[in-house]
XYZ file of C-alpha atoms in Angstrom:
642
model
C 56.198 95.034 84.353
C 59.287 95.797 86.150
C 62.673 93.252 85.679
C 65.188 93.330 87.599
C 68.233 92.210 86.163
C 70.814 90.098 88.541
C 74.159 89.697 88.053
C 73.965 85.899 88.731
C 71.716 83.539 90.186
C 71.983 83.432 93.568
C 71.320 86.818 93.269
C 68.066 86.960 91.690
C 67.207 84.321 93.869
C 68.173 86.203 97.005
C 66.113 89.248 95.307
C 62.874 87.448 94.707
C 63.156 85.981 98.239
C 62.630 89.645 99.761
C 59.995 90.568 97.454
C 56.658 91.077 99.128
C 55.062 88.463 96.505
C 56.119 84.521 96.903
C 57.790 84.122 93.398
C 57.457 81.032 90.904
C 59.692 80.101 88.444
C 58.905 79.919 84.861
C 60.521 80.313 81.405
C 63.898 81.178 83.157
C 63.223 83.887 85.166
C 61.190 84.388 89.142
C 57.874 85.831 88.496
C 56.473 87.877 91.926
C 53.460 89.923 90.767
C 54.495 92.599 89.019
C 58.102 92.238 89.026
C 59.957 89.761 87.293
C 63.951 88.763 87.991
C 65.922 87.157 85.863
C 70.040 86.723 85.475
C 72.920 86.942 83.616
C 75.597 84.037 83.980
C 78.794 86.037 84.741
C 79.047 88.165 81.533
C 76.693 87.046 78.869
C 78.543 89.347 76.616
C 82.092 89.496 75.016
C 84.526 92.131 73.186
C 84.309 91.182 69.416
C 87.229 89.678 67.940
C 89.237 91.628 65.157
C 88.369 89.839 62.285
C 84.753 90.850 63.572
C 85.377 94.610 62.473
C 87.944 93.822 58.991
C 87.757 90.156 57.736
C 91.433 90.590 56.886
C 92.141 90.340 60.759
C 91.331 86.752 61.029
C 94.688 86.373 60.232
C 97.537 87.457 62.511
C 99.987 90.106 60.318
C 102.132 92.390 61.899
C 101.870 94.981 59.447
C 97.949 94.854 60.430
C 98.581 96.504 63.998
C 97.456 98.244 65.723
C 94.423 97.375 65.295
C 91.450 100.228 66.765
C 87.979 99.698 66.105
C 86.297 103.068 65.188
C 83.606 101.936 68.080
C 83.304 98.329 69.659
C 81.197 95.625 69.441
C 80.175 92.783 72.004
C 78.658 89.369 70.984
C 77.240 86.905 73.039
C 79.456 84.286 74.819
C 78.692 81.072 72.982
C 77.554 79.269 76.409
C 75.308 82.301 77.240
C 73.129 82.655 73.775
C 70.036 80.705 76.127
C 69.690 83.185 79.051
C 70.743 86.441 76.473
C 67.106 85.316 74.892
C 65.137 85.315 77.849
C 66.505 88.327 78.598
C 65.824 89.849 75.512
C 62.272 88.451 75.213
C 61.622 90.043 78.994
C 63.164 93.402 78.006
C 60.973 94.270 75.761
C 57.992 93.438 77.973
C 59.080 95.524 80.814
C 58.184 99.178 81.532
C 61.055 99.575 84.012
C 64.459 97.974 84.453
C 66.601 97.549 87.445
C 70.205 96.687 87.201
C 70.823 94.297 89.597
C 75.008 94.145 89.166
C 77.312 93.671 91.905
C 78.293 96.904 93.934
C 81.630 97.416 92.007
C 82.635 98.824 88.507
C 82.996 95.538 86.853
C 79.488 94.926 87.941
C 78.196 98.125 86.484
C 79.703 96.896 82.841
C 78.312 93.372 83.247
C 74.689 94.225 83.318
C 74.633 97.831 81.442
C 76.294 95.821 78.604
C 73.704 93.989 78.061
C 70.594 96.429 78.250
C 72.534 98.461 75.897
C 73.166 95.713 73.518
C 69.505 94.434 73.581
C 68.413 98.188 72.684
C 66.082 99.353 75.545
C 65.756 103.027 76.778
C 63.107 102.910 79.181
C 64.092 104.294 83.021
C 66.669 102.359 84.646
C 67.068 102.266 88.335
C 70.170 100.350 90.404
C 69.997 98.232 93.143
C 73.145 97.511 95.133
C 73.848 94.741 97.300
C 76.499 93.762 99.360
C 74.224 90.646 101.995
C 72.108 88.140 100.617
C 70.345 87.664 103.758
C 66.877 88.731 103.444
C 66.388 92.004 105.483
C 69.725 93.650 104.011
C 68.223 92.897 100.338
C 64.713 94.234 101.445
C 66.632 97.068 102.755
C 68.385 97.600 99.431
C 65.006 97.358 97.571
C 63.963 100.303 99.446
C 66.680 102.000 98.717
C 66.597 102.050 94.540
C 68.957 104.616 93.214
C 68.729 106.185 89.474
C 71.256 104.326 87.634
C 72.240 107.123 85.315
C 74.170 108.782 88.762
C 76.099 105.416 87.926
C 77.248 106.763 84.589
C 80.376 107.691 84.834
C 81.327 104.646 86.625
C 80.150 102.473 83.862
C 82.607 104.898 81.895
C 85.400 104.555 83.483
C 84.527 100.714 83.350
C 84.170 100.383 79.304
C 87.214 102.299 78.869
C 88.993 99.983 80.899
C 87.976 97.012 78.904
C 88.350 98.379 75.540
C 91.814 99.330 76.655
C 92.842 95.821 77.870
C 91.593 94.341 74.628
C 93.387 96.960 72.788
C 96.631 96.471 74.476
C 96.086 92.850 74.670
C 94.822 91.923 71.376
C 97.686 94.176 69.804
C 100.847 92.966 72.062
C 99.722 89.344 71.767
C 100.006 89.138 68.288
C 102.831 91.282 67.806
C 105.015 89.365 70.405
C 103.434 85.560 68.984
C 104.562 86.817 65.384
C 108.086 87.569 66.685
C 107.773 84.177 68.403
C 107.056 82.394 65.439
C 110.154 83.958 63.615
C 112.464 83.005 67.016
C 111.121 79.404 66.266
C 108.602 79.528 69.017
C 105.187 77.683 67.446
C 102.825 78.873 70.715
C 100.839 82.037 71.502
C 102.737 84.180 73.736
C 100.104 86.252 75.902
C 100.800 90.008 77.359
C 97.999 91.683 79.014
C 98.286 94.823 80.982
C 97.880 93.133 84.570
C 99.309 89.514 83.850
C 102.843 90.743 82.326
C 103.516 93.320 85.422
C 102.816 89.689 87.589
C 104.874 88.136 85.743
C 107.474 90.394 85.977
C 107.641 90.516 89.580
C 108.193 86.910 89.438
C 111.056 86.784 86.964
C 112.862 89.455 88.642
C 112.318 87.649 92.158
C 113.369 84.528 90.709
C 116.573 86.036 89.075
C 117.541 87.829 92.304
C 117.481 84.128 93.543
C 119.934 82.790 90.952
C 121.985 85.522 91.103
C 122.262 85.532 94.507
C 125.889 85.364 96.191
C 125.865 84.751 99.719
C 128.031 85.801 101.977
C 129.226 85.324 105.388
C 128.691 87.665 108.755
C 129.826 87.690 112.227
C 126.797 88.673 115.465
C 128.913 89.148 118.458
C 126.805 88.115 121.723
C 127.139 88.979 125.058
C 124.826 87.995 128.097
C 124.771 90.578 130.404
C 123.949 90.654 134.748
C 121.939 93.930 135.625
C 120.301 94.481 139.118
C 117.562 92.996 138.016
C 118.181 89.974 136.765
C 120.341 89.022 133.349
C 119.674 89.422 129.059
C 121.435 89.128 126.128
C 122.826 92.205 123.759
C 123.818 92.289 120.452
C 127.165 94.041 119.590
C 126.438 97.292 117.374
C 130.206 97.443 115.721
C 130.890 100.523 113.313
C 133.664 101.501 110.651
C 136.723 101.426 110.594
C 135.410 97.690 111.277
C 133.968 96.300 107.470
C 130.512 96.224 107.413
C 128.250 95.453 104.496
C 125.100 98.152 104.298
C 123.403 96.677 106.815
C 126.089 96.993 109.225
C 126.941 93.649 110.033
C 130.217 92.710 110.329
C 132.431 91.227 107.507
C 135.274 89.804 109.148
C 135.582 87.617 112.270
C 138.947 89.090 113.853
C 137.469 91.917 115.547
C 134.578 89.922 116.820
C 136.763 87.347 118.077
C 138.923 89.851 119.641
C 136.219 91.419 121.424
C 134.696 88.486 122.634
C 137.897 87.318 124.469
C 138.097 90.809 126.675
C 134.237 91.029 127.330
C 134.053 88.177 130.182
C 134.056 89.911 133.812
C 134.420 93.609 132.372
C 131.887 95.725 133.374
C 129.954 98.586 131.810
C 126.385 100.599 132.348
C 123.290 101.076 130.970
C 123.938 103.786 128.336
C 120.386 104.456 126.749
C 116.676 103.195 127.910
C 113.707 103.645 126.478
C 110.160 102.245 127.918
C 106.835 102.474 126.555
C 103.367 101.195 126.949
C 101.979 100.454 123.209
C 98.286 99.792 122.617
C 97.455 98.105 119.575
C 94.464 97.858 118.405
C 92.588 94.496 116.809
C 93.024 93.884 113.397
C 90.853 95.354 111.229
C 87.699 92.867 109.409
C 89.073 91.465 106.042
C 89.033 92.668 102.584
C 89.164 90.077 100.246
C 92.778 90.129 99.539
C 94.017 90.315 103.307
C 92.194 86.889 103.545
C 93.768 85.615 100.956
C 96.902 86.415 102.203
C 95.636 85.274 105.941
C 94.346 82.231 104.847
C 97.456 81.316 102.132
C 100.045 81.842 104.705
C 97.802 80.043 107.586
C 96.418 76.850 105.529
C 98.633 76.966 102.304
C 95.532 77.543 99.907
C 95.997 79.051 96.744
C 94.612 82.239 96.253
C 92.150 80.977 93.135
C 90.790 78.397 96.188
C 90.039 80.921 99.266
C 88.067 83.134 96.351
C 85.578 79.992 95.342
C 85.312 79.078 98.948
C 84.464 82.685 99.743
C 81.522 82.926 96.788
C 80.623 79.255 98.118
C 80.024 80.750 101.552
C 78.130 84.511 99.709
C 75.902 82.766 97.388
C 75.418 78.708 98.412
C 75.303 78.918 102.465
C 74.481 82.828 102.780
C 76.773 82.949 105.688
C 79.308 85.997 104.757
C 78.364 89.215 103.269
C 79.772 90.067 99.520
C 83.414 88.716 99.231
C 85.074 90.497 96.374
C 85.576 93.421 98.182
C 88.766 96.036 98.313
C 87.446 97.750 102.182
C 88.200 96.351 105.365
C 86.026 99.082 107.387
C 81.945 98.437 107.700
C 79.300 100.940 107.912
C 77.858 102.752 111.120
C 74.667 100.932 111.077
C 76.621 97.434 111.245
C 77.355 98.292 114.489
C 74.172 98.824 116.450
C 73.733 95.124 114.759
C 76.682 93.298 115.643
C 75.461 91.212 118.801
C 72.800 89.822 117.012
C 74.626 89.336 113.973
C 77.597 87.126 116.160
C 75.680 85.421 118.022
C 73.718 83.648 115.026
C 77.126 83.424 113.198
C 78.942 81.801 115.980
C 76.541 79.826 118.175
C 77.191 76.106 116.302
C 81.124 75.680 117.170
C 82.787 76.084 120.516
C 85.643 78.324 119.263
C 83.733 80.937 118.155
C 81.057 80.308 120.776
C 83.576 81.325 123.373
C 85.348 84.002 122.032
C 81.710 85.638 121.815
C 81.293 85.195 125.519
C 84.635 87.316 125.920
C 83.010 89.900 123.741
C 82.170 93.327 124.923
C 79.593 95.056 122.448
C 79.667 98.100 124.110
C 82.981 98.635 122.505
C 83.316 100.161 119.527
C 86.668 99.997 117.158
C 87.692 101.997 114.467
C 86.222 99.814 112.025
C 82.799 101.439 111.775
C 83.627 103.970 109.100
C 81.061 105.071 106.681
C 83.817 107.538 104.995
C 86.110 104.515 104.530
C 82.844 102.591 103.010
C 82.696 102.880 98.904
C 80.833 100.584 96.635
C 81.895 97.351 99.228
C 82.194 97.394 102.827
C 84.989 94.486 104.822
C 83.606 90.962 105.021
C 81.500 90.044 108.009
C 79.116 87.181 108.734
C 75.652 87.655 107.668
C 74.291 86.362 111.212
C 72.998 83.165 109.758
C 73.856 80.237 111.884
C 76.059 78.288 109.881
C 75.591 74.183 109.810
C 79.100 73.102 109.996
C 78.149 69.411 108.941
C 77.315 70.913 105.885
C 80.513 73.033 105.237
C 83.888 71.702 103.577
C 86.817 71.723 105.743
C 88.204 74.549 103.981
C 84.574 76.644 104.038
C 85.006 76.038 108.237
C 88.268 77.255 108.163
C 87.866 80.816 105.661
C 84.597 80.913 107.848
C 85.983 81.339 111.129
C 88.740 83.862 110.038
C 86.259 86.024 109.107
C 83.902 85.654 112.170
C 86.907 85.702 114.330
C 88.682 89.127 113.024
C 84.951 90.954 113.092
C 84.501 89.565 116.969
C 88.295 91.044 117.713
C 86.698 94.227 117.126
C 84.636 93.957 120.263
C 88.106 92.754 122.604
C 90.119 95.537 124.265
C 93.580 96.730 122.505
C 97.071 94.577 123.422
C 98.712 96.370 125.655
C 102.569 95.612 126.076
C 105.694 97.308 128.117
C 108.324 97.641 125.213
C 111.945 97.965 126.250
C 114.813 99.344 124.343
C 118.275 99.657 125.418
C 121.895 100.289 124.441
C 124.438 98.807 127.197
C 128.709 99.877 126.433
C 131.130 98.347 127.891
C 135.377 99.374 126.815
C 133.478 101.976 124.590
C 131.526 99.210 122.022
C 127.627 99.837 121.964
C 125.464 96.574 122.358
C 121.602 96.553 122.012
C 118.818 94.534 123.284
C 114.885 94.769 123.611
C 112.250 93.042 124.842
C 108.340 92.888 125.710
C 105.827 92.506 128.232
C 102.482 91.500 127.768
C 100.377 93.876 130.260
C 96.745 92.796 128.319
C 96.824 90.739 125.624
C 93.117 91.822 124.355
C 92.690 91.009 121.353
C 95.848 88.951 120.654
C 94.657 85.435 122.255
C 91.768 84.770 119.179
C 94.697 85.147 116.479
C 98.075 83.514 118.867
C 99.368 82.904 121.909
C 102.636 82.985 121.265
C 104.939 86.038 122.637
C 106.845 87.722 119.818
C 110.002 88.872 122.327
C 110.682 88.098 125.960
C 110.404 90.611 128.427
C 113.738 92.581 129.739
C 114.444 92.630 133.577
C 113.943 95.904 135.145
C 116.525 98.505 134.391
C 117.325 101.967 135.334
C 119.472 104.057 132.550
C 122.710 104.490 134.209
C 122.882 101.648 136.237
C 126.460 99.328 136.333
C 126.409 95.655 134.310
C 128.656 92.981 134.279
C 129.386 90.659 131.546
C 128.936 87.247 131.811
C 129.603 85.967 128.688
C 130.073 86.432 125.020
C 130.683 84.799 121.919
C 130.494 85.108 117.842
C 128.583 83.152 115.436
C 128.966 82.805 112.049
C 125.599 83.242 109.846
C 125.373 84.043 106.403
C 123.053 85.990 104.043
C 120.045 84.737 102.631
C 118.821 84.968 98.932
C 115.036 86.826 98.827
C 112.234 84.054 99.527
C 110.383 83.215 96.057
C 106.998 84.494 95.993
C 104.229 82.403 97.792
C 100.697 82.746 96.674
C 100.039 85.066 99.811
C 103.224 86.914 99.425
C 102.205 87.553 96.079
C 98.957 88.706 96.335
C 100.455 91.014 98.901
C 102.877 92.531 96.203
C 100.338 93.050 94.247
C 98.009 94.810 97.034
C 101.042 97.005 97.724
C 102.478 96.935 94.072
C 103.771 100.935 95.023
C 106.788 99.188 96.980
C 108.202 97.823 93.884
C 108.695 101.169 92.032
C 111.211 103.906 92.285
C 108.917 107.074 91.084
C 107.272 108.858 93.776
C 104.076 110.114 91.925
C 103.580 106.420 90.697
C 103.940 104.977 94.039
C 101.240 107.605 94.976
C 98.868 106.608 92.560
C 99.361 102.628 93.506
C 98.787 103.710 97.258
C 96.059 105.163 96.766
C 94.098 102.967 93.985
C 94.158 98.865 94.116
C 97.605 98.396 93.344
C 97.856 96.082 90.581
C 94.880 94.112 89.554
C 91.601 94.593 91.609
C 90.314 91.602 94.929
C 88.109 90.229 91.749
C 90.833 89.618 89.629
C 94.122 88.845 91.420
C 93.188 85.083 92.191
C 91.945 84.633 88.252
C 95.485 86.300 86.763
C 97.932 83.759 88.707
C 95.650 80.499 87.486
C 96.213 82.140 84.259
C 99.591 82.791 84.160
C 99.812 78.867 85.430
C 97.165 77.548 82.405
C 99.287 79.414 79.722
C 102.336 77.889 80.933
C 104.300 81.290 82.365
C 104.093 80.141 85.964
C 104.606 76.462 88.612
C 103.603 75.829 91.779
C 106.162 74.107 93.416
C 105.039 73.299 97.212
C 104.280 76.754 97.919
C 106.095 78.358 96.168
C 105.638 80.362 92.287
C 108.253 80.178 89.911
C 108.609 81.513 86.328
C 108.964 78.943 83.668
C 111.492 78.944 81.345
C 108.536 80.140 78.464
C 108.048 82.929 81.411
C 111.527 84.057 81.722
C 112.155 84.402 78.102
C 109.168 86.613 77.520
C 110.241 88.947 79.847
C 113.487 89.067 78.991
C 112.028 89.878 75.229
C 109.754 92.377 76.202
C 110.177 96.441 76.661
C 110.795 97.218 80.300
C 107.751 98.879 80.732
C 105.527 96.008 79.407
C 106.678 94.123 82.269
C 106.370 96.308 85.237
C 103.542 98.068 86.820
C 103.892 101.673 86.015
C 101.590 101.619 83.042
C 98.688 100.241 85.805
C 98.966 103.108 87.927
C 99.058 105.689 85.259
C 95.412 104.093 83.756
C 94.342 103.674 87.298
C 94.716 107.433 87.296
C 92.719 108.094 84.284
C 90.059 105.598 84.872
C 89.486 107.253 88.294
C 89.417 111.114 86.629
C 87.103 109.030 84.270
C 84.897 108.016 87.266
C 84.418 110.911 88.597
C 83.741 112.796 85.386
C 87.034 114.613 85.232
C 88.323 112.580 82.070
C 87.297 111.545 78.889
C 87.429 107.734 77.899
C 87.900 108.918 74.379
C 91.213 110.548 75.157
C 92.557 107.813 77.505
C 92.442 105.779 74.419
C 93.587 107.769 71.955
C 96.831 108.322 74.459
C 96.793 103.706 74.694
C 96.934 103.789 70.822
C 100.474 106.115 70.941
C 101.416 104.016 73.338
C 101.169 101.145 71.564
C 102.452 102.347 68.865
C 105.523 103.123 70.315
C 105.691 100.048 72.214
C 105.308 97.765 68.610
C 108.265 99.898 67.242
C 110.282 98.068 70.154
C 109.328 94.527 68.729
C 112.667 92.514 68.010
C 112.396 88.797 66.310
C 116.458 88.778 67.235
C 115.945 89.881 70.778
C 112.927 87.704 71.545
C 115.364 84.515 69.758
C 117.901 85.313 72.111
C 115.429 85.395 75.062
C 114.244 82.325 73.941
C 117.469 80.263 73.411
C 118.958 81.714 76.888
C 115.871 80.554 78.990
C 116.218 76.930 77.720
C 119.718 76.700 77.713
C 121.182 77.028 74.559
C 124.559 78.074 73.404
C 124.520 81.812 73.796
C 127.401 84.299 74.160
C 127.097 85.803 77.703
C 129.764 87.575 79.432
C 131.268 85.856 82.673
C 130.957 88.432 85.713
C 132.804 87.860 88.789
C 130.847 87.079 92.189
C 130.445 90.848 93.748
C 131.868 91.421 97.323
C 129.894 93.205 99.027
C 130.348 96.888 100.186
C 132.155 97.205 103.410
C 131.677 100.806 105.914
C 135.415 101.684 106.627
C 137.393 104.998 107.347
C 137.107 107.473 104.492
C 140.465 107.140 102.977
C 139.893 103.131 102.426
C 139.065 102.691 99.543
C 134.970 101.189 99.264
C 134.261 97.731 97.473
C 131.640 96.834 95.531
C 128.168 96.553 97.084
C 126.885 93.486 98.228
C 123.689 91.425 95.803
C 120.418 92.989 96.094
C 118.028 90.806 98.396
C 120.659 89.738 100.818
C 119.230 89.389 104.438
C 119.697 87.839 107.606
């Protein structure tokens, strides 16, 4: 007998749907002839607790950690006992095995965890899957692959958990001990992923607070040319005060300019025109839509996910969701007519933007070296019943069908126009855009992003009209947004200062993975560290303080890219898992050395208010340009912005 093991229903389902055998159900698994599918629920299996290795770790002590199992142990999840059995009872019927996990690392730990744990060493083959539809998982059958070529992926994925329950487990306790001594009664969580997220939120939210705005002074003057007439901006320099983005501090000079512009003429100094072709945006990854779709709809990032699987395994209308690529194989393309036109012949929208379609073009998306495990999400071609789909599944829906149809529109083209005007020796600026072909641009907006310029020659005479100064002042930084967040965390590199680091955060996920990212902020909400207010995230108070408590590097995202590192070396059989974790367990060493019961108090007490000592700064100016012998002020608050 052969079983194939699936990583969840649907799945196995989908599987036993594109065998050549009609299946029947019985005693929790599809029988089809020979072959037999069955299904985990998620994971089936968990890490062990402590006490699970030392009975003397059932209670918390801090003079217990660290605490390193000599090897680890997994039991069963206590909902998942049930389908672990029938798994168990199949195993050891079956002459061959193929592990049916989804096409990513996590998926390669899910399933291999539990033939390991129930014992069997027979041949193993893998089967990956990325469309539930029937010919792409009859096409996947065919194409079985050994699953030991899979080994150092699976790896690279036990190391990772064993090192999140290592550095979880130990900094948990350690930091709820301290807590207990501050006078705080409730756990107080750190994880590897979910502190660095936090983080980013506490400092966001203190740049807020701290925030001191100031005021600024745009100069405007609207301009005649032979062409017709536009509006500059005034580009002032030092010895006038400017902060460091060089807008102007003081009004005087503004003022004093704007009275002598009227009826003075100057000339077009500088001109530059180009035609830019842009092409479409690219199909989505998982966390692109999530950003899309948050910033579009206001969903939380937790919601677009479940309406994503809703749409992969319940309607079988999108291909795998969870993915980290936004390119799609070569063969997708030879397949895209027929695949739109099922996906978008039930709605109007989408039935007319595939009219506009031209198949014979061909985009940059189509990529098999920018395809790994995943490739970007596309519609499966089904023909989707939109009676039957949620308001919310319609919407996700036709973002994806739309941005895979953009790839068959021709690029934007626009007529870009730069130019620096003087008149009495003061630079002013302006630009502006034409729309020549807007392609693409029409499925996503319609809306211009600058007016065009009238024609202009470099050189030519101008005449001002006009002019006048408005006051404006600086802006604090926006608090993070579910979309703006997940978009930190895609591009996690911008919020670190080494170069190597922000290398290794380019080029892995950045900080948490398109499964996980959705999962961490609902955590950091359930456990209290997080609110949703409207739109935006804010840290608690609870959130604040443990930050404030915690070593610097516990709370930002440099540890992430360093195991990212590893784990990769690990995946491609260039590291060894045992001495990534021997290097966590110095770490965290060094790291419980830093715990402070005083430090974390203080935390505490200053997050909710209490009478603490604090030393009273003075509101910073901010730094003014000037002429070299005046002397330079202080610099203006980070995050200030027009």
């Amino acid at each position: 007998m052969r079983l194939i093991i699936a990583e969840k229903p649907s799945l196995a389902r989908a599987i036993a749907e594109a065998l050549p055998e009609r299946a029947r159900r019985e005693d929790g698994a599809l029988h089809a002839g020979d072959t037999v599918v069955t299904w985990c629920l998620g994971h089936l299996l968990e890490q062990a607790p402590p006490e699970a290795y030392n009975a003397a770790d059932k209670h918390w002590q801090l003079d217990r950690l660290p605490i390193a199992p000599a090897a680890f142990k997994h039991v069963p999840r206590p909902k998942a006992r049930g389908q672990l059995a029938i798994i168990r009872r199949l195993i050891k019927r079956a002459s061959s095995v193929v592990h049916a996990g989804d096409p990513d690392r996590e998926g390669q730990l899910l399933v291999q965890n539990v033939i390991e744990h129930l014992g069997y060493r027979g041949p193993v083959q893998r089967l990956l899957i990325n469309d539930l539809n029937r010919p792409a998982v009859k096409r996947a059958l065919g194409a079985l692959a050994d699953n030991a070529t899979f080994a150092p992926l699976y790896r690279a994925a036990r190391a990772r958990a064993q090192a999140d329950w290592l550095y979880g487990i130990n900094l948990t306790r350690a930091w709820t001990l301290l807590g207990r001594q501050a006078g705080h009664s409730g756990v107080l969580s750190v994880g590897r992923v979910q502190t660095p997220v936090l983080g980013l939120i506490v400092r966001r939210d203190n740049a807020i607070r701290d925030f001191t705005p100031y005021p600024f002074y745009p100069l405007w003057v609207d301009v005649r040319v032979a062409g017709g007439e536009l509006r500059a901006w005034w580009v002032p320099r030092a010895p006038h005060p400017l902060d460091d983005k060089g807008r102007l501090l003081e009004r005087a000079p503004a003022d004093a300019l704007a009275q002598t512009l009227p009826g003075s003429h100057g000339r077009v100094a500088r001109l530059s025109q180009q035609e830019k072709r842009q092409a479409p945006p690219l199909p989505y990854s998982l966390s692109a839509l999530q950003v899309d779709a948050a910033r579009r709809f206001g969903l939380s990032a937790k919601i677009i996910l479940d309406t994503c699987q809703a749409l992969y395994e319940r309607h079988r209308l999108i291909t795998y969701p969870r993915s980290d690529c936004r390119y799609l194989p070569d063969e997708h393309f030879g397949e895209a007519q027929r695949t739109l036109a099922g996906a978008c012949r039930s709605d109007a929208t989408l039935g007319g933007w595939l009219d506009g379609a031209d198949f014979s073009r061909r985009s940059k998306a189509w990529n098999d070296s920018k395809v790994g495990a995943h490739h970007a999400l596309a519609p499966s071609g089904k023909t989707p019943d939109f009676a039957r789909l949620s308001a919310t599944e319609s919407r996700i829906y036709r973002l994806i069908a739309r941005n895979m149809l953009a790839q068959f529109y021709p690029p934007l083209v626009t007529f870009e126009v730069k130019t620096e005007l003087t008149f009495a020796n003061e630079a002013f600026r302006a630009s502006g855009q034409q729309v020549l072909d807007p392609g693409w641009k029409p499925l996503f907006t319609t809306r211009e992003e600058a007016p065009p310029l009238p024609p202009l020659t470099e050189g030519e005479a101008c005449e001002a009209l006009a002019a006048g100064v408005e006051t404006r002042e600086t802006r604090p930084p926006e608090p993070f947004t579910d979309a703006s967040l997940i978009k930190a965390m895609m591009n996690i590199g911008r919020y670190v200062d080494d170069p190597a680091v922000k290398r290794t955060l380019r080029d892995t996920d950045g900080l948490g993975t398109e499964a996980t990212r959705a999962g961490i902020l609902e955590t950091l909400v359930a456990r209290g560290y997080l609110v949703r207010r409207q739109k935006a995230l804010r840290a608690t108070k609870l959130g604040s303080a443990l930050i404030g408590a915690l070593p610097e590097a516990v709370a930002t995202p440099e540890r992430t890219a360093q195991w990212e590192q590893r784990l990769s070396a690990i995946a491609e059989s260039q590291d060894d898992e045992g001495a990534f974790q021997q290097a966590l367990l110095t770490d965290l060493r060094g790291l419980l050395t830093q715990s402070d019961a005083g430090k974390l108090r203080h935390s505490l007490q200053t997050a909710q208010g209490e009478a603490v000592p604090a030393a009273t700064a003075k509101p910073k100016r901010p730094r003014k340009k000037s002429a070299p012998k005046t002397r330079r002020p202080a610099a203006p608050p980070k995050g200030s912005r027009s």
